[in-house]
Structure formats: structure tokens, C-alpha cells
């Protein structure tokens, strides 16, 4: 392995101080002279025909300025996401309760909210659909296209029916999972500031400034060079600030364009719950077949996601779920059919794991049932069937050497004391303890479905004083991108870590780098930085050499560069001096970089080909306690191992692992968003329960670093990986503890108790 100075070290977070001291400027903290405030008027019912919108009563509120409706949209009234079916503001029909119908602008946030509540929408209620499975039935009310199917994919390989006929063992099961709310601490928000030349600058809390750019330019019918998006410090995203901030920012921009003044739009928690994206509820029927030796021979999956009222990111989320639907196993015969169905509920989108956790819960639960039928220990059963380097995935993609799947499974098996624990679940009075396992893989980046977006730019600029700024197109949202990218810059330039500053995204300073999703930042922005910094590095190293020679260094010795210092034959110069030397020699000290992911070969018709450029891998074991009297389960400990390539910052990686596990456990155990007749009934943190640090299990986490040749310093991607396998490991542990097989997430006490009663 290469000797590295900055990569692989637990260097302090770049944003630690501003966040810990409360000085970070979130969207709500941005104030401008003459600024007004906007508030949304929302649809009260699941599906309505809008007859009229009146601000007659709202006008009486002191400070009221104006009402903004679809009539104020200069551009095309279609928010440009994947498919263009979501209007910026609805014209005839609003399709879910909570959808923004109009905006009120006033001179204070309070006045805007008060006035918004007084805007009168006259409407006729239309027939609506709440259940995604019913939406797919022939006789259903049609709310989307001919068949309510927003998106659909297949993976077909081999002869599945035949394999099931010939199988020695088969299992089949239906599974479902509920919504997950991102629960970022900072709600959605944006401030739009009109510029003197008719342009618009938008300060936005977002993962994807370039989606915001697309949307604001479209809504205002402005050329891109007149729109500037500045990412504000973003208080959590988890996928929830991928697409929808573009809608919020466009609304703020429409208000600013109409009034000619800066307009701030900050969401309250309730409206954020009701209208912003969520993890899709999922439903799946999965079946596996195995031969008499316990080799998996076939897998059949039907997987349905509840897309909500508009398509937003459903196609991309569904596709990721489709590709990973059979689990990380060698299987010759597969038939996978997946659908995103439209319903008159909140549109669902990206959430850490992106369509994988739902189907992983189903398939990893069922793998345990198959192992039981075959009569093999569930971990051994997995080991017998796991993908290894050189094997082909269900899409026919040959895995390369960066595949540590077997190692992560073995590490968790060993560290958890699996063999002993699984055979003898503990019992103390009415409390039983069991252990459960799961294994997963994760295609890093957007893959074939989002291939046009899988690129990133970077600008690296070394000032005269040797300090360095880096502009990238991917964002910090808590995961540590600013830190990791600064480490990569420092390593490439041999510049001190403290001298490198990575800026929050400014859309005018860096080319469209796609969204900050799919755990792609380290890989893509990291590679773009390396491309930008490499020619500067060459100049720096050459100049350092010349300076050392000039100082009388012994040229017969090699020059060493490490930790920001250059040394040769007893002489040393630091980066600061060398950078000044480069400037004295009028060398170019700024460069652009660009990285585009290698081509994928996937065909949508049969789902065959290379789906992603590289995969990360994980294994989890969960120890869970169940109270037999109440069905209450508690996760005591999680053992996890990950192969995410080279770890750039071990402490941050550990933070991502712990946070991802807790978020996965929260979804598995507690989170239960409830709709009744198309209306969300618990849109708040009192009635919608998430895990807190008090629920935190004990962690045992390790990394197995299988180098990825194309990655920056051999890294892959890790942000989402730790969440994916938690729910099935917990469900399998509950089964091991008390025999209850619960096939629906969240694993609520009443569901567990019911299964215990059934015996
Ligand atoms: N960690 C924190 N603290 N906050 C976040 O919003 N988002 C997750 C993950 N970890 C998130 C996080 C999601 S959904 C993704 S896709 C990745 O971080 C994105 O980061 P990366 O591209 O730098 O891996
Ligand atoms: Mo993450 S769900 O890909 O933003």
C-alpha cells in the first residue's frame, strides 16, 4: 500500500467548529435587506379539482403582500425531475393532501402563515387511490396514465419456472415495509434574492444544487447563467434533500420574482412531514428455490413501491431496488418484476439505501427461512451461496477483485460469537434473547439508470499564501464530504490539511456535478479533485525540487514528499514556501478537473449487463431481546463489517456506520407514519417515533478495505451501506429469540406478540 499522509487519518471535521458553536448559517439564518416571507397554501384533501383560489380574507392580515399561483409562472409549469409530471403549482388538479397549491407573501413569517390559512380554495373532491396494490388492479380509479404505473423494471435470466419445478427446497413469502421520514434537524428552506440584471440567486438547503438550478431556471424562464444557487449549511439530508429542495427553492424564487424583493420560505415540521419526500412504503412477494445441496437455483420477485402522487425519483429508487432484489448471491435463474404505483399520497423519493432496504428486508428474511428448510445454519447457508470475485450478479455483471463479501460475513460471524449464540437463544424469565444475520451489497453511484448524471467537476486554486480552495459540485450534509475531499486534496498536493478549504457548492463556480446521492461523492468528486490537482502537484513537486537543489541539497538522494514537507539530502522546504516559489515563477496554480463514471452496459429490456461500476459490501448481526408477555423487542447489539474500499477518514466512517445502523434500526423498530383516508394522521415528532441515543444498541464495527483501483486512493462509497441490512438482521433475531416471524416493518410489539400467540 502507498504511504499516505492525510488519507486514512482521523483528521478533524472541517465543519466541526461552526456546528458545535452554533455559528453555522442555515437557510433560516440568511437575512437580506427588504426581505419578505412566504408560506404555502396546501391542499386539504387527497385529490381535488381546484375551482378557485381567493385571497379576499387573507388580504386583511397586516403585512400581507401578495398571492402567488400557477399564473405567476413565466416558464413551463413542469418541475424538471426525472419525468415531468409535477407542476410547480397545480393548475387544475391537486393530487395529495399537503400539496402546495399557492403561496402567500407577507412582511413576516408569522403574517405569511396567518394569511395562508385564510386563503380560500374552492374545490370539488375527486375519486382517489390510497393503496398501491389496489392502484395496480384493473378496475382501479385511474390517477396516473392508463394503469397507475409510474415506473416498472424487469430482470430476466435463465429458466425460472423449470428451476422451481426441479428444486429440492422452495420458500415464498410476502413482506411489507412502511414509510420512513428523513427527520433531518433542519426542515426544508430557501431564500431567493432577485439580482439587478433580472437574475436570481437562491440560498438553498439542499443535497443537489444543480437540481435546484434546473428548477429555478425553468420556473422563471431564465438562462442558467442568470441563476445562481448557493448551498447553505445543510442540516441533514439522508436523501430527503435530493429532489424536493428544488420545488421549495422554485417557490421562493417565484415569490421573489413577483415582488422584486428577497423572499424567505422555511418549512414548519408538520408541512415538511406532509409534503416532502419519504422512503417509499414497499410490498414484495419473494420466492427462492434451492437444490438438494443447498445451492440457490432460482429467485422470483414481485416488488411494488408506493410512489405517491407524482413520479419524482421513483424510477431511480425502484431501479436500484430491482438490481439488488435477489440479494448478494450467485443465482442462475431470476425473474424480477418491479413497479412503482401512483397513489394520492405524498410523493416518495430518495432515502439512504434508495429502494434497497425494503426489498432487502424481504429477501434476507426469506433467506433465513430457506436455510432453515435446507437444514443449514443461516450464515453457513449464505457463505455457500455468496458472490465472490469473478462471479456474475443476477444482471450478468462479473465482479472484480474489490469484493470483500465473504470476508465481511466471516468477520461478523466470528466477532459476534455466532455459532454458539444461534444454537442457544437465552431465556431469563419472560425475556428471550436471539441473534440474526444479514448480508448485502450496494452498487456505488447512480449506475446505468442514472448514467448521464454520474459525473463531477472540481476547481482547485492555490493562492499566493499557499492556502487552497476547492470548489466541487457535491455537498456536505453531515456525512463529512468537506473533510474527506479536503484530505484527498491535501494528499494529492502534499499541502497541509489545515491549508485546504472545500467550499459549499456555488453553482456558478463548478460545472453540473449531478446529485449528491448514491454515496458517490468520495468517488466522483474525489476523482475530479485528483484530476484537477495532479497538474498543480507536478508543478509544485518540480519547483520544490529546484528549490531544494538551489539550497544545496544532495541531488543524488531522492526527494521525499510527506505531510506538507519536501525533503532531499538533508534539506527541507515546506508547501508554503514552494507555493510562493511557484507563484514567483508565474506558474498556473489553479486547475479544473472532471470525472465521468465508466460506461455501463445494462439493457432495460431484460435487465442484463453491468448495472454499477463497483459495489460495496456489508454484513450485520443483531442481538435482540424480546419480552414474551408484551412483544416488545429491544436491539441490544449490532455487529457490522463493511467493505467500502479504502477508508479516507476512520472516525467519520465510524460515525457513518453508527448513524446508519441507528437509522436502520429506527425504521425497523419504531417508525410508523399513518395515513387514514388519504390524510397523514401523525405528522410530528410526538406521534411519529424515531430512535434516539437512548435506544442506541452497542456497536461492534469493522472495515475490511478491499482496494478499488479506480477510486480516489482506492476508496469506494459508504454513506448508505450501514442502513441497508439492519432490518432483516433484527427480524431474523426476533425469530431466533421467540419463533415469531414478522414480515412487516416496523416490527411493532403488537405484530411480534401476535406471532408469539400463534405459536
Ligand atoms: N450522514 C449524515 N450525517 N447526514 C446525511 O444527510 N445522508 C446519507 C449518507 N450519510 C447523510 C449521511 C445519504 S442518503 C447519502 S447518499 C450519503 O451520505 C451521501 O454522502 P456521500 O456521497 O458523501 O457518500
Ligand atoms: Mo442518498 S438516499 O442516495 O441521498
GROMACS .gro file of C-alpha atoms in nm, residues 365-566:
model
  202
  365UNK     CA    1  -3.572  -1.262   0.594
  366UNK     CA    2  -3.664  -1.527   0.340
  367UNK     CA    3  -3.304  -1.647   0.302
  368UNK     CA    4  -3.322  -1.744   0.670
  369UNK     CA    5  -3.639  -1.942   0.604
  370UNK     CA    6  -3.473  -2.116   0.311
  371UNK     CA    7  -3.168  -2.204   0.520
  372UNK     CA    8  -3.398  -2.348   0.784
  373UNK     CA    9  -3.577  -2.563   0.526
  374UNK     CA   10  -3.249  -2.685   0.383
  375UNK     CA   11  -3.130  -2.752   0.735
  376UNK     CA   12  -2.813  -2.541   0.726
  377UNK     CA   13  -2.707  -2.266   0.964
  378UNK     CA   14  -2.818  -1.934   0.807
  379UNK     CA   15  -2.468  -1.785   0.799
  380UNK     CA   16  -2.318  -2.102   0.653
  381UNK     CA   17  -2.602  -2.107   0.401
  382UNK     CA   18  -2.512  -1.754   0.297
  383UNK     CA   19  -2.142  -1.839   0.278
  384UNK     CA   20  -2.228  -2.131   0.048
  385UNK     CA   21  -2.411  -1.901  -0.191
  386UNK     CA   22  -2.232  -1.563  -0.171
  387UNK     CA   23  -2.100  -1.377  -0.472
  388UNK     CA   24  -1.719  -1.376  -0.496
  389UNK     CA   25  -1.470  -1.202  -0.728
  390UNK     CA   26  -1.517  -1.339  -1.079
  391UNK     CA   27  -1.880  -1.441  -1.015
  392UNK     CA   28  -2.171  -1.290  -1.203
  393UNK     CA   29  -2.454  -1.099  -1.039
  394UNK     CA   30  -2.815  -1.157  -1.139
  395UNK     CA   31  -2.770  -0.895  -1.410
  396UNK     CA   32  -2.476  -1.090  -1.551
  397UNK     CA   33  -2.218  -0.844  -1.423
  398UNK     CA   34  -1.882  -1.002  -1.346
  399UNK     CA   35  -1.748  -0.887  -1.011
  400UNK     CA   36  -1.390  -0.764  -0.994
  401UNK     CA   37  -1.136  -0.814  -0.717
  402UNK     CA   38  -1.273  -0.534  -0.499
  403UNK     CA   39  -1.526  -0.766  -0.336
  404UNK     CA   40  -1.486  -0.841   0.032
  405UNK     CA   41  -1.824  -1.003   0.081
  406UNK     CA   42  -1.701  -1.334   0.216
  407UNK     CA   43  -1.460  -1.154   0.449
  408UNK     CA   44  -1.728  -0.925   0.595
  409UNK     CA   45  -1.962  -1.219   0.654
  410UNK     CA   46  -1.688  -1.420   0.822
  411UNK     CA   47  -1.578  -1.125   1.033
  412UNK     CA   48  -1.927  -1.071   1.171
  413UNK     CA   49  -1.979  -1.442   1.225
  414UNK     CA   50  -1.658  -1.462   1.426
  415UNK     CA   51  -1.687  -1.138   1.622
  416UNK     CA   52  -2.049  -1.197   1.721
  417UNK     CA   53  -1.979  -1.546   1.852
  418UNK     CA   54  -2.247  -1.655   1.609
  419UNK     CA   55  -2.210  -2.032   1.624
  420UNK     CA   56  -2.269  -2.053   1.996
  421UNK     CA   57  -2.537  -1.787   2.021
  422UNK     CA   58  -2.759  -1.901   1.735
  423UNK     CA   59  -2.798  -2.250   1.874
  424UNK     CA   60  -2.898  -2.148   2.222
  425UNK     CA   61  -3.119  -1.840   2.247
  426UNK     CA   62  -3.111  -1.721   2.607
  427UNK     CA   63  -3.416  -1.711   2.831
  428UNK     CA   64  -3.449  -1.519   3.155
  429UNK     CA   65  -3.800  -1.525   3.294
  430UNK     CA   66  -4.019  -1.387   3.019
  431UNK     CA   67  -3.733  -1.223   2.831
  432UNK     CA   68  -3.568  -1.415   2.549
  433UNK     CA   69  -3.260  -1.313   2.353
  434UNK     CA   70  -3.174  -1.419   1.999
  435UNK     CA   71  -2.938  -1.334   1.717
  436UNK     CA   72  -3.000  -1.270   1.346
  437UNK     CA   73  -2.791  -1.212   1.037
  438UNK     CA   74  -2.798  -1.037   0.701
  439UNK     CA   75  -2.562  -0.978   0.411
  440UNK     CA   76  -2.594  -0.706   0.148
  441UNK     CA   77  -2.422  -0.540  -0.143
  442UNK     CA   78  -2.457  -0.188  -0.274
  443UNK     CA   79  -2.383  -0.050  -0.622
  444UNK     CA   80  -2.195   0.276  -0.571
  445UNK     CA   81  -2.311   0.576  -0.773
  446UNK     CA   82  -2.614   0.610  -0.994
  447UNK     CA   83  -2.535   0.321  -1.223
  448UNK     CA   84  -2.688   0.254  -1.561
  449UNK     CA   85  -3.022   0.418  -1.487
  450UNK     CA   86  -2.865   0.750  -1.395
  451UNK     CA   87  -2.556   0.722  -1.608
  452UNK     CA   88  -2.593   1.069  -1.758
  453UNK     CA   89  -2.566   1.218  -1.411
  454UNK     CA   90  -2.268   1.014  -1.290
  455UNK     CA   91  -2.001   1.281  -1.333
  456UNK     CA   92  -1.849   1.554  -1.123
  457UNK     CA   93  -1.634   1.862  -1.161
  458UNK     CA   94  -1.382   2.031  -0.933
  459UNK     CA   95  -1.182   2.352  -0.928
  460UNK     CA   96  -0.864   2.365  -0.722
  461UNK     CA   97  -0.697   2.701  -0.660
  462UNK     CA   98  -0.372   2.753  -0.469
  463UNK     CA   99  -0.336   3.114  -0.352
  464UNK     CA  100  -0.006   3.304  -0.322
  465UNK     CA  101  -0.004   3.246   0.053
  466UNK     CA  102  -0.032   2.870  -0.016
  467UNK     CA  103  -0.385   2.834   0.115
  468UNK     CA  104  -0.604   2.625  -0.111
  469UNK     CA  105  -0.971   2.649  -0.202
  470UNK     CA  106  -1.160   2.375  -0.371
  471UNK     CA  107  -1.496   2.409  -0.541
  472UNK     CA  108  -1.692   2.093  -0.601
  473UNK     CA  109  -2.045   2.017  -0.709
  474UNK     CA  110  -2.130   1.771  -0.433
  475UNK     CA  111  -2.250   1.880  -0.095
  476UNK     CA  112  -2.183   1.843   0.276
  477UNK     CA  113  -2.498   1.742   0.462
  478UNK     CA  114  -2.341   1.598   0.772
  479UNK     CA  115  -2.171   1.296   0.619
  480UNK     CA  116  -1.830   1.462   0.611
  481UNK     CA  117  -1.776   1.542   0.242
  482UNK     CA  118  -1.592   1.869   0.313
  483UNK     CA  119  -1.345   1.685   0.532
  484UNK     CA  120  -1.290   1.381   0.314
  485UNK     CA  121  -1.247   1.593   0.000
  486UNK     CA  122  -1.002   1.822   0.182
  487UNK     CA  123  -0.800   1.514   0.280
  488UNK     CA  124  -0.789   1.398  -0.081
  489UNK     CA  125  -0.679   1.746  -0.194
  490UNK     CA  126  -0.411   1.769   0.074
  491UNK     CA  127  -0.281   1.425  -0.017
  492UNK     CA  128  -0.260   1.500  -0.388
  493UNK     CA  129  -0.087   1.837  -0.347
  494UNK     CA  130   0.116   1.742  -0.039
  495UNK     CA  131  -0.038   2.054   0.117
  496UNK     CA  132  -0.106   2.074   0.493
  497UNK     CA  133  -0.464   1.966   0.572
  498UNK     CA  134  -0.529   2.292   0.758
  499UNK     CA  135  -0.446   2.494   0.448
  500UNK     CA  136  -0.722   2.333   0.240
  501UNK     CA  137  -1.076   2.466   0.238
  502UNK     CA  138  -1.354   2.299   0.043
  503UNK     CA  139  -1.640   2.540  -0.027
  504UNK     CA  140  -2.011   2.474  -0.006
  505UNK     CA  141  -2.146   2.447  -0.358
  506UNK     CA  142  -2.189   2.759  -0.570
  507UNK     CA  143  -2.350   2.652  -0.897
  508UNK     CA  144  -2.167   2.929  -1.086
  509UNK     CA  145  -1.822   2.809  -0.982
  510UNK     CA  146  -1.828   2.446  -1.082
  511UNK     CA  147  -1.995   2.251  -1.364
  512UNK     CA  148  -2.308   2.044  -1.304
  513UNK     CA  149  -2.184   1.755  -1.098
  514UNK     CA  150  -2.507   1.563  -1.066
  515UNK     CA  151  -2.678   1.498  -0.735
  516UNK     CA  152  -2.506   1.425  -0.402
  517UNK     CA  153  -2.664   1.085  -0.362
  518UNK     CA  154  -2.592   0.718  -0.402
  519UNK     CA  155  -2.282   0.751  -0.182
  520UNK     CA  156  -2.095   0.884  -0.484
  521UNK     CA  157  -1.922   1.197  -0.351
  522UNK     CA  158  -1.595   1.049  -0.230
  523UNK     CA  159  -1.554   0.851  -0.550
  524UNK     CA  160  -1.666   1.109  -0.807
  525UNK     CA  161  -1.578   1.447  -0.657
  526UNK     CA  162  -1.267   1.284  -0.512
  527UNK     CA  163  -1.154   1.172  -0.857
  528UNK     CA  164  -1.240   1.513  -1.006
  529UNK     CA  165  -1.023   1.679  -0.741
  530UNK     CA  166  -0.737   1.442  -0.814
  531UNK     CA  167  -0.763   1.526  -1.183
  532UNK     CA  168  -0.758   1.898  -1.108
  533UNK     CA  169  -0.481   1.881  -0.851
  534UNK     CA  170  -0.246   1.649  -1.041
  535UNK     CA  171  -0.101   1.909  -1.283
  536UNK     CA  172  -0.060   2.152  -0.992
  537UNK     CA  173   0.109   1.875  -0.799
  538UNK     CA  174   0.357   1.829  -1.083
  539UNK     CA  175   0.445   2.199  -1.078
  540UNK     CA  176   0.471   2.201  -0.701
  541UNK     CA  177   0.695   1.895  -0.692
  542UNK     CA  178   0.919   2.027  -0.972
  543UNK     CA  179   0.951   2.365  -0.802
  544UNK     CA  180   1.021   2.202  -0.466
  545UNK     CA  181   1.298   2.001  -0.629
  546UNK     CA  182   1.450   2.312  -0.788
  547UNK     CA  183   1.432   2.500  -0.458
  548UNK     CA  184   1.597   2.216  -0.269
  549UNK     CA  185   1.878   2.199  -0.525
  550UNK     CA  186   1.919   2.577  -0.502
  551UNK     CA  187   1.956   2.536  -0.128
  552UNK     CA  188   2.235   2.289  -0.186
  553UNK     CA  189   2.055   1.959  -0.135
  554UNK     CA  190   2.237   1.646  -0.242
  555UNK     CA  191   2.075   1.567  -0.575
  556UNK     CA  192   2.187   1.207  -0.569
  557UNK     CA  193   1.928   1.141  -0.297
  558UNK     CA  194   1.557   1.100  -0.379
  559UNK     CA  195   1.316   1.381  -0.290
  560UNK     CA  196   1.061   1.279  -0.032
  561UNK     CA  197   0.722   1.447  -0.001
  562UNK     CA  198   0.505   1.385   0.303
  563UNK     CA  199   0.287   1.576   0.546
  564UNK     CA  200   0.323   1.905   0.358
  565UNK     CA  201   0.704   1.893   0.357
  566UNK     CA  202   0.954   1.825   0.077
   0.00000   0.00000   0.00000
